[in-house]
Amino acid sequence: MDNLRELYQQVIIEHAKSPRNFGELKNTAHCANGFNPLCGDKLRLCLTIEEHKITEARFQGEGCAISMASASLLTESLKNKSTEEAEQLFSSFQDMLVNEQPPTDRLGKLTILHGVAEFPSRIKCAMLAWHALMAALKGDDEVSTE
Ligand code: ZN
């Protein structure tokens, strides 16, 4: 189990160092800014949605390793998902981290972040990109974890 935990930490650090889908996404209205005042994490998430399907997801921002890794893993997971599937993914992820539920198969690679549940002060870091996702889907511009 310790080896697995170390492996997960390595994946988180690697994603934080070279986040996937980092950058601006132009020509889309589906963007939201997220802010976590407790830690100072800030990010902006943008989606391209075509016929209820997410074809592109990108983010920009700065923050701790967990917030950046979570955003990176999230954007990887969103591609080619329907907006309904993205909402289900949010619920599963939130259940895993906030509601202390065991991770479901749906989460796939995102279970790497399960360990964050042990650190209540960091849960908001991991959830930030996800709240931005929900805001972008709903058409809200701003979201804060507080
Ligand atoms: Zn943070």
GROMACS .gro file of N, CA and C and ligand atoms in nm:
model
  439
    1MET      N    1   0.084  -0.121   0.000
    1MET     CA    2   0.000   0.000   0.000
    1MET      C    3   0.087   0.125   0.000
    2ASP      N    4   0.198   0.120   0.076
    2ASP     CA    5   0.287   0.236   0.079
    2ASP      C    6   0.346   0.265  -0.059
    3ASN      N    7   0.380   0.158  -0.131
    3ASN     CA    8   0.434   0.175  -0.265
    3ASN      C    9   0.333   0.241  -0.358
    4LEU      N   10   0.209   0.197  -0.341
    4LEU     CA   11   0.102   0.252  -0.424
    4LEU      C   12   0.086   0.401  -0.394
    5ARG      N   13   0.090   0.433  -0.265
    5ARG     CA   14   0.076   0.573  -0.225
    5ARG      C   15   0.189   0.658  -0.284
    6GLU      N   16   0.310   0.603  -0.281
    6GLU     CA   17   0.424   0.674  -0.338
    6GLU      C   18   0.408   0.696  -0.488
    7LEU      N   19   0.357   0.592  -0.553
    7LEU     CA   20   0.334   0.601  -0.697
    7LEU      C   21   0.232   0.712  -0.727
    8TYR      N   22   0.125   0.716  -0.646
    8TYR     CA   23   0.022   0.818  -0.666
    8TYR      C   24   0.081   0.957  -0.644
    9GLN      N   25   0.166   0.969  -0.541
    9GLN     CA   26   0.228   1.099  -0.515
    9GLN      C   27   0.314   1.142  -0.634
   10GLN      N   28   0.385   1.044  -0.692
   10GLN     CA   29   0.469   1.076  -0.808
   10GLN      C   30   0.385   1.126  -0.925
   11VAL      N   31   0.271   1.061  -0.945
   11VAL     CA   32   0.184   1.102  -1.055
   11VAL      C   33   0.133   1.244  -1.031
   12ILE      N   34   0.096   1.274  -0.906
   12ILE     CA   35   0.047   1.408  -0.873
   12ILE      C   36   0.155   1.513  -0.897
   13ILE      N   37   0.277   1.483  -0.851
   13ILE     CA   38   0.387   1.578  -0.869
   13ILE      C   39   0.418   1.598  -1.017
   14GLU      N   40   0.413   1.488  -1.091
   14GLU     CA   41   0.443   1.495  -1.235
   14GLU      C   42   0.339   1.580  -1.308
   15HIS      N   43   0.211   1.560  -1.273
   15HIS     CA   44   0.105   1.641  -1.336
   15HIS      C   45   0.117   1.788  -1.297
   16ALA      N   46   0.157   1.812  -1.171
   16ALA     CA   47   0.168   1.950  -1.125
   16ALA      C   48   0.284   2.021  -1.196
   17LYS      N   49   0.391   1.946  -1.224
   17LYS     CA   50   0.508   2.005  -1.291
   17LYS      C   51   0.482   2.032  -1.438
   18SER      N   52   0.418   1.938  -1.503
   18SER     CA   53   0.385   1.958  -1.645
   18SER      C   54   0.239   1.924  -1.670
   19PRO      N   55   0.153   2.020  -1.632
   19PRO     CA   56   0.009   1.996  -1.643
   19PRO      C   57  -0.035   1.976  -1.788
   20ARG      N   58  -0.128   1.882  -1.807
   20ARG     CA   59  -0.185   1.857  -1.939
   20ARG      C   60  -0.291   1.963  -1.968
   21ASN      N   61  -0.307   1.992  -2.095
   21ASN     CA   62  -0.413   2.084  -2.138
   21ASN      C   63  -0.404   2.221  -2.071
   22PHE      N   64  -0.281   2.266  -2.052
   22PHE     CA   65  -0.258   2.396  -1.989
   22PHE      C   66  -0.252   2.501  -2.098
   23GLY      N   67  -0.335   2.601  -2.087
   23GLY     CA   68  -0.333   2.708  -2.186
   23GLY      C   69  -0.471   2.766  -2.206
   24GLU      N   70  -0.477   2.857  -2.300
   24GLU     CA   71  -0.599   2.930  -2.326
   24GLU      C   72  -0.683   2.855  -2.429
   25LEU      N   73  -0.812   2.866  -2.415
   25LEU     CA   74  -0.902   2.809  -2.514
   25LEU      C   75  -0.985   2.924  -2.571
   26LYS      N   76  -0.968   2.947  -2.699
   26LYS     CA   77  -1.036   3.063  -2.758
   26LYS      C   78  -1.170   3.024  -2.819
   27ASN      N   79  -1.248   3.126  -2.846
   27ASN     CA   80  -1.377   3.105  -2.914
   27ASN      C   81  -1.471   3.014  -2.837
   28THR      N   82  -1.473   3.029  -2.708
   28THR     CA   83  -1.574   2.956  -2.631
   28THR      C   84  -1.626   3.044  -2.518
   29ALA      N   85  -1.754   3.029  -2.489
   29ALA     CA   86  -1.815   3.104  -2.380
   29ALA      C   87  -1.819   3.021  -2.253
   30HIS      N   88  -1.779   2.894  -2.263
   30HIS     CA   89  -1.791   2.805  -2.148
   30HIS      C   90  -1.664   2.808  -2.064
   31CYS      N   91  -1.646   2.921  -1.993
   31CYS     CA   92  -1.527   2.938  -1.909
   31CYS      C   93  -1.570   2.979  -1.769
   32ALA      N   94  -1.490   2.942  -1.671
   32ALA     CA   95  -1.516   2.987  -1.534
   32ALA      C   96  -1.384   3.002  -1.460
   33ASN      N   97  -1.380   3.101  -1.372
   33ASN     CA   98  -1.265   3.123  -1.286
   33ASN      C   99  -1.292   3.064  -1.150
   34GLY      N  100  -1.194   2.997  -1.096
   34GLY     CA  101  -1.209   2.940  -0.961
   34GLY      C  102  -1.102   2.994  -0.870
   35PHE      N  103  -1.138   3.014  -0.744
   35PHE     CA  104  -1.045   3.069  -0.646
   35PHE      C  105  -1.063   2.996  -0.513
   36ASN      N  106  -0.952   2.954  -0.458
   36ASN     CA  107  -0.953   2.890  -0.326
   36ASN      C  108  -0.873   2.978  -0.230
   37PRO      N  109  -0.942   3.069  -0.158
   37PRO     CA  110  -0.871   3.165  -0.074
   37PRO      C  111  -0.790   3.101   0.038
   38LEU      N  112  -0.827   2.982   0.082
   38LEU     CA  113  -0.754   2.917   0.191
   38LEU      C  114  -0.610   2.887   0.154
   39CYS      N  115  -0.590   2.853   0.027
   39CYS     CA  116  -0.457   2.811  -0.017
   39CYS      C  117  -0.397   2.910  -0.116
   40GLY      N  118  -0.485   2.989  -0.180
   40GLY     CA  119  -0.440   3.084  -0.279
   40GLY      C  120  -0.441   3.029  -0.421
   41ASP      N  121  -0.502   2.912  -0.440
   41ASP     CA  122  -0.509   2.852  -0.575
   41ASP      C  123  -0.607   2.931  -0.660
   42LYS      N  124  -0.563   2.956  -0.784
   42LYS     CA  125  -0.645   3.030  -0.879
   42LYS      C  126  -0.639   2.958  -1.011
   43LEU      N  127  -0.751   2.943  -1.077
   43LEU     CA  128  -0.744   2.887  -1.212
   43LEU      C  129  -0.864   2.929  -1.295
   44ARG      N  130  -0.847   2.914  -1.424
   44ARG     CA  131  -0.953   2.942  -1.519
   44ARG      C  132  -0.967   2.820  -1.608
   45LEU      N  133  -1.086   2.767  -1.614
   45LEU     CA  134  -1.114   2.646  -1.692
   45LEU      C  135  -1.207   2.682  -1.807
   46CYS      N  136  -1.173   2.637  -1.925
   46CYS     CA  137  -1.257   2.661  -2.043
   46CYS      C  138  -1.288   2.529  -2.113
   47LEU      N  139  -1.410   2.521  -2.165
   47LEU     CA  140  -1.455   2.401  -2.235
   47LEU      C  141  -1.505   2.437  -2.374
   48THR      N  142  -1.482   2.351  -2.469
   48THR     CA  143  -1.553   2.359  -2.596
   48THR      C  144  -1.660   2.251  -2.594
   49ILE      N  145  -1.784   2.293  -2.612
   49ILE     CA  146  -1.896   2.198  -2.607
   49ILE      C  147  -1.967   2.198  -2.743
   50GLU      N  148  -1.972   2.081  -2.802
   50GLU     CA  149  -2.043   2.066  -2.929
   50GLU      C  150  -2.149   1.960  -2.915
   51GLU      N  151  -2.272   1.999  -2.937
   51GLU     CA  152  -2.385   1.906  -2.925
   51GLU      C  153  -2.378   1.824  -2.796
   52HIS      N  154  -2.370   1.896  -2.684
   52HIS     CA  155  -2.369   1.835  -2.549
   52HIS      C  156  -2.247   1.749  -2.522
   53LYS      N  157  -2.146   1.761  -2.607
   53LYS     CA  158  -2.025   1.682  -2.586
   53LYS      C  159  -1.907   1.777  -2.565
   54ILE      N  160  -1.823   1.744  -2.466
   54ILE     CA  161  -1.704   1.825  -2.439
   54ILE      C  162  -1.592   1.778  -2.533
   55THR      N  163  -1.556   1.863  -2.626
   55THR     CA  164  -1.454   1.823  -2.723
   55THR      C  165  -1.316   1.874  -2.684
   56GLU      N  166  -1.313   1.977  -2.598
   56GLU     CA  167  -1.185   2.034  -2.557
   56GLU      C  168  -1.199   2.090  -2.416
   57ALA      N  169  -1.095   2.071  -2.335
   57ALA     CA  170  -1.095   2.128  -2.200
   57ALA      C  171  -0.954   2.176  -2.170
   58ARG      N  172  -0.943   2.301  -2.131
   58ARG     CA  173  -0.812   2.357  -2.099
   58ARG      C  174  -0.820   2.442  -1.975
   59PHE      N  175  -0.706   2.458  -1.909
   59PHE     CA  176  -0.706   2.545  -1.791
   59PHE      C  177  -0.576   2.623  -1.783
   60GLN      N  178  -0.584   2.734  -1.711
   60GLN     CA  179  -0.467   2.816  -1.682
   60GLN      C  180  -0.475   2.852  -1.535
   61GLY      N  181  -0.362   2.881  -1.474
   61GLY     CA  182  -0.367   2.925  -1.336
   61GLY      C  183  -0.242   2.892  -1.261
   62GLU      N  184  -0.251   2.918  -1.131
   62GLU     CA  185  -0.137   2.883  -1.046
   62GLU      C  186  -0.188   2.845  -0.908
   63GLY      N  187  -0.116   2.753  -0.849
   63GLY     CA  188  -0.157   2.708  -0.717
   63GLY      C  189  -0.069   2.594  -0.672
   64CYS      N  190  -0.113   2.527  -0.566
   64CYS     CA  191  -0.033   2.419  -0.510
   64CYS      C  192  -0.036   2.297  -0.603
   65ALA      N  193   0.048   2.201  -0.574
   65ALA     CA  194   0.061   2.081  -0.659
   65ALA      C  195  -0.073   2.008  -0.672
   66ILE      N  196  -0.148   2.000  -0.562
   66ILE     CA  197  -0.274   1.924  -0.567
   66ILE      C  198  -0.376   1.993  -0.656
   67SER      N  199  -0.386   2.124  -0.647
   67SER     CA  200  -0.485   2.195  -0.731
   67SER      C  201  -0.449   2.184  -0.878
   68MET      N  202  -0.320   2.193  -0.909
   68MET     CA  203  -0.277   2.186  -1.049
   68MET      C  204  -0.291   2.044  -1.104
   69ALA      N  205  -0.252   1.945  -1.023
   69ALA     CA  206  -0.262   1.806  -1.068
   69ALA      C  207  -0.409   1.766  -1.088
   70SER      N  208  -0.494   1.814  -0.998
   70SER     CA  209  -0.636   1.781  -1.009
   70SER      C  210  -0.695   1.841  -1.137
   71ALA      N  211  -0.658   1.965  -1.167
   71ALA     CA  212  -0.707   2.030  -1.289
   71ALA      C  213  -0.655   1.959  -1.413
   72SER      N  214  -0.529   1.918  -1.408
   72SER     CA  215  -0.469   1.848  -1.521
   72SER      C  216  -0.540   1.714  -1.546
   73LEU      N  217  -0.560   1.638  -1.438
   73LEU     CA  218  -0.627   1.508  -1.451
   73LEU      C  219  -0.773   1.526  -1.493
   74LEU      N  220  -0.835   1.631  -1.443
   74LEU     CA  221  -0.975   1.657  -1.480
   74LEU      C  222  -0.987   1.685  -1.629
   75THR      N  223  -0.903   1.775  -1.681
   75THR     CA  224  -0.916   1.809  -1.823
   75THR      C  225  -0.890   1.687  -1.911
   76GLU      N  226  -0.800   1.599  -1.867
   76GLU     CA  227  -0.776   1.475  -1.942
   76GLU      C  228  -0.900   1.387  -1.944
   77SER      N  229  -0.969   1.385  -1.831
   77SER     CA  230  -1.085   1.296  -1.818
   77SER      C  231  -1.209   1.347  -1.891
   78LEU      N  232  -1.212   1.479  -1.918
   78LEU     CA  233  -1.335   1.537  -1.973
   78LEU      C  234  -1.354   1.516  -2.122
   79LYS      N  235  -1.244   1.496  -2.193
   79LYS     CA  236  -1.254   1.495  -2.339
   79LYS      C  237  -1.347   1.387  -2.390
   80ASN      N  238  -1.436   1.428  -2.478
   80ASN     CA  239  -1.533   1.339  -2.541
   80ASN      C  240  -1.638   1.284  -2.445
   81LYS      N  241  -1.651   1.348  -2.330
   81LYS     CA  242  -1.761   1.312  -2.240
   81LYS      C  243  -1.879   1.404  -2.269
   82SER      N  244  -1.999   1.352  -2.250
   82SER     CA  245  -2.116   1.438  -2.261
   82SER      C  246  -2.121   1.526  -2.136
   83THR      N  247  -2.197   1.635  -2.144
   83THR     CA  248  -2.208   1.723  -2.028
   83THR      C  249  -2.273   1.649  -1.910
   84GLU      N  250  -2.364   1.555  -1.939
   84GLU     CA  251  -2.426   1.475  -1.832
   84GLU      C  252  -2.320   1.386  -1.766
   85GLU      N  253  -2.235   1.324  -1.849
   85GLU     CA  254  -2.129   1.239  -1.794
   85GLU      C  255  -2.032   1.320  -1.709
   86ALA      N  256  -2.006   1.444  -1.751
   86ALA     CA  257  -1.916   1.531  -1.675
   86ALA      C  258  -1.977   1.562  -1.539
   87GLU      N  259  -2.107   1.584  -1.534
   87GLU     CA  260  -2.175   1.611  -1.407
   87GLU      C  261  -2.171   1.488  -1.316
   88GLN      N  262  -2.188   1.370  -1.376
   88GLN     CA  263  -2.180   1.245  -1.298
   88GLN      C  264  -2.040   1.225  -1.242
   89LEU      N  265  -1.940   1.262  -1.324
   89LEU     CA  266  -1.801   1.250  -1.281
   89LEU      C  267  -1.776   1.342  -1.161
   90PHE      N  268  -1.831   1.462  -1.168
   90PHE     CA  269  -1.819   1.556  -1.056
   90PHE      C  270  -1.877   1.494  -0.929
   91SER      N  271  -1.997   1.435  -0.939
   91SER     CA  272  -2.061   1.375  -0.821
   91SER      C  273  -1.976   1.262  -0.764
   92SER      N  274  -1.923   1.178  -0.852
   92SER     CA  275  -1.841   1.065  -0.806
   92SER      C  276  -1.714   1.116  -0.738
   93PHE      N  277  -1.654   1.219  -0.796
   93PHE     CA  278  -1.530   1.273  -0.741
   93PHE      C  279  -1.556   1.338  -0.605
   94GLN      N  280  -1.666   1.413  -0.598
   94GLN     CA  281  -1.703   1.478  -0.473
   94GLN      C  282  -1.736   1.374  -0.365
   95ASP      N  283  -1.805   1.268  -0.406
   95ASP     CA  284  -1.837   1.160  -0.311
   95ASP      C  285  -1.709   1.101  -0.253
   96MET      N  286  -1.612   1.080  -0.342
   96MET     CA  287  -1.486   1.018  -0.299
   96MET      C  288  -1.411   1.108  -0.199
   97LEU      N  289  -1.405   1.238  -0.228
   97LEU     CA  290  -1.321   1.327  -0.146
   97LEU      C  291  -1.396   1.389  -0.028
   98VAL      N  292  -1.520   1.429  -0.051
   98VAL     CA  293  -1.592   1.505   0.052
   98VAL      C  294  -1.682   1.414   0.134
   99ASN      N  295  -1.747   1.318   0.068
   99ASN     CA  296  -1.846   1.236   0.138
   99ASN      C  297  -1.792   1.099   0.181
  100GLU      N  298  -1.660   1.084   0.166
  100GLU     CA  299  -1.590   0.964   0.214
  100GLU      C  300  -1.648   0.834   0.159
  101GLN      N  301  -1.690   0.838   0.034
  101GLN     CA  302  -1.738   0.718  -0.034
  101GLN      C  303  -1.620   0.651  -0.104
  102PRO      N  304  -1.625   0.518  -0.119
  102PRO     CA  305  -1.518   0.453  -0.197
  102PRO      C  306  -1.526   0.497  -0.344
  103PRO      N  307  -1.411   0.509  -0.410
  103PRO     CA  308  -1.414   0.553  -0.550
  103PRO      C  309  -1.488   0.454  -0.639
  104THR      N  310  -1.560   0.504  -0.737
  104THR     CA  311  -1.630   0.417  -0.832
  104THR      C  312  -1.545   0.399  -0.957
  105ASP      N  313  -1.576   0.296  -1.034
  105ASP     CA  314  -1.503   0.266  -1.157
  105ASP      C  315  -1.503   0.384  -1.254
  106ARG      N  316  -1.611   0.459  -1.251
  106ARG     CA  317  -1.625   0.573  -1.341
  106ARG      C  318  -1.505   0.668  -1.332
  107LEU      N  319  -1.446   0.676  -1.213
  107LEU     CA  320  -1.340   0.774  -1.191
  107LEU      C  321  -1.208   0.739  -1.260
  108GLY      N  322  -1.187   0.611  -1.287
  108GLY     CA  323  -1.065   0.569  -1.357
  108GLY      C  324  -0.941   0.624  -1.290
  109LYS      N  325  -0.861   0.694  -1.371
  109LYS     CA  326  -0.734   0.750  -1.326
  109LYS      C  327  -0.748   0.852  -1.212
  110LEU      N  328  -0.865   0.910  -1.201
  110LEU     CA  329  -0.887   1.014  -1.100
  110LEU      C  330  -0.879   0.960  -0.958
  111THR      N  331  -0.886   0.828  -0.941
  111THR     CA  332  -0.874   0.769  -0.807
  111THR      C  333  -0.735   0.796  -0.748
  112ILE      N  334  -0.641   0.836  -0.832
  112ILE     CA  335  -0.507   0.876  -0.785
  112ILE      C  336  -0.520   0.983  -0.676
  113LEU      N  337  -0.625   1.063  -0.684
  113LEU     CA  338  -0.642   1.173  -0.588
  113LEU      C  339  -0.717   1.131  -0.461
  114HIS      N  340  -0.750   1.004  -0.451
  114HIS     CA  341  -0.825   0.957  -0.335
  114HIS      C  342  -0.755   0.990  -0.203
  115GLY      N  343  -0.621   0.980  -0.202
  115GLY     CA  344  -0.542   1.004  -0.082
  115GLY      C  345  -0.563   1.143  -0.023
  116VAL      N  346  -0.606   1.238  -0.107
  116VAL     CA  347  -0.626   1.376  -0.059
  116VAL      C  348  -0.736   1.380   0.048
  117ALA      N  349  -0.828   1.284   0.043
  117ALA     CA  350  -0.938   1.279   0.141
  117ALA      C  351  -0.886   1.272   0.284
  118GLU      N  352  -0.765   1.222   0.301
  118GLU     CA  353  -0.706   1.213   0.435
  118GLU      C  354  -0.658   1.348   0.488
  119PHE      N  355  -0.654   1.447   0.400
  119PHE     CA  356  -0.604   1.579   0.438
  119PHE      C  357  -0.714   1.684   0.415
  120PRO      N  358  -0.803   1.700   0.515
  120PRO     CA  359  -0.920   1.786   0.495
  120PRO      C  360  -0.886   1.926   0.443
  121SER      N  361  -0.772   1.980   0.485
  121SER     CA  362  -0.738   2.116   0.442
  121SER      C  363  -0.703   2.122   0.293
  122ARG      N  364  -0.673   2.007   0.233
  122ARG     CA  365  -0.635   2.007   0.092
  122ARG      C  366  -0.749   1.967   0.000
  123ILE      N  367  -0.861   1.924   0.057
  123ILE     CA  368  -0.973   1.879  -0.027
  123ILE      C  369  -1.020   1.993  -0.118
  124LYS      N  370  -1.022   2.115  -0.064
  124LYS     CA  371  -1.067   2.229  -0.145
  124LYS      C  372  -0.972   2.255  -0.262
  125CYS      N  373  -0.844   2.226  -0.242
  125CYS     CA  374  -0.746   2.239  -0.351
  125CYS      C  375  -0.783   2.144  -0.465
  126ALA      N  376  -0.814   2.019  -0.427
  126ALA     CA  377  -0.845   1.918  -0.528
  126ALA      C  378  -0.980   1.945  -0.594
  127MET      N  379  -1.074   2.005  -0.518
  127MET     CA  380  -1.209   2.029  -0.572
  127MET      C  381  -1.218   2.154  -0.660
  128LEU      N  382  -1.119   2.242  -0.651
  128LEU     CA  383  -1.131   2.373  -0.716
  128LEU      C  384  -1.163   2.363  -0.865
  129ALA      N  385  -1.084   2.285  -0.938
  129ALA     CA  386  -1.106   2.273  -1.082
  129ALA      C  387  -1.245   2.215  -1.111
  130TRP      N  388  -1.292   2.131  -1.020
  130TRP     CA  389  -1.422   2.067  -1.039
  130TRP      C  390  -1.536   2.165  -1.019
  131HIS      N  391  -1.520   2.254  -0.921
  131HIS     CA  392  -1.622   2.358  -0.904
  131HIS      C  393  -1.621   2.451  -1.025
  132ALA      N  394  -1.502   2.477  -1.078
  132ALA     CA  395  -1.494   2.559  -1.199
  132ALA      C  396  -1.563   2.488  -1.316
  133LEU      N  397  -1.546   2.358  -1.323
  133LEU     CA  398  -1.614   2.280  -1.427
  133LEU      C  399  -1.765   2.297  -1.418
  134MET      N  400  -1.821   2.281  -1.298
  134MET     CA  401  -1.966   2.292  -1.283
  134MET      C  402  -2.013   2.433  -1.317
  135ALA      N  403  -1.933   2.534  -1.277
  135ALA     CA  404  -1.969   2.672  -1.308
  135ALA      C  405  -1.967   2.695  -1.458
  136ALA      N  406  -1.866   2.639  -1.525
  136ALA     CA  407  -1.856   2.657  -1.671
  136ALA      C  408  -1.974   2.589  -1.741
  137LEU      N  409  -2.015   2.474  -1.690
  137LEU     CA  410  -2.130   2.404  -1.749
  137LEU      C  411  -2.260   2.481  -1.730
  138LYS      N  412  -2.269   2.548  -1.613
  138LYS     CA  413  -2.392   2.622  -1.582
  138LYS      C  414  -2.392   2.762  -1.641
  139GLY      N  415  -2.274   2.808  -1.684
  139GLY     CA  416  -2.264   2.941  -1.740
  139GLY      C  417  -2.234   3.048  -1.637
  140ASP      N  418  -2.185   3.007  -1.519
  140ASP     CA  419  -2.140   3.106  -1.420
  140ASP      C  420  -1.993   3.141  -1.448
  141ASP      N  421  -1.957   3.266  -1.419
  141ASP     CA  422  -1.821   3.311  -1.450
  141ASP      C  423  -1.723   3.285  -1.337
  142GLU      N  424  -1.772   3.293  -1.214
  142GLU     CA  425  -1.682   3.291  -1.099
  142GLU      C  426  -1.727   3.186  -1.000
  143VAL      N  427  -1.630   3.122  -0.938
  143VAL     CA  428  -1.664   3.032  -0.830
  143VAL      C  429  -1.553   3.037  -0.726
  144SER      N  430  -1.596   3.032  -0.600
  144SER     CA  431  -1.498   3.030  -0.490
  144SER      C  432  -1.530   2.910  -0.403
  145THR      N  433  -1.426   2.852  -0.343
  145THR     CA  434  -1.449   2.737  -0.256
  145THR      C  435  -1.505   2.782  -0.122
  146GLU      N  436  -1.504   2.912  -0.095
  146GLU     CA  437  -1.560   2.963   0.033
  146GLU      C  438  -1.698   3.020   0.012
  147ZN      ZN  439  -0.401   2.443  -0.282
   0.00000   0.00000   0.00000
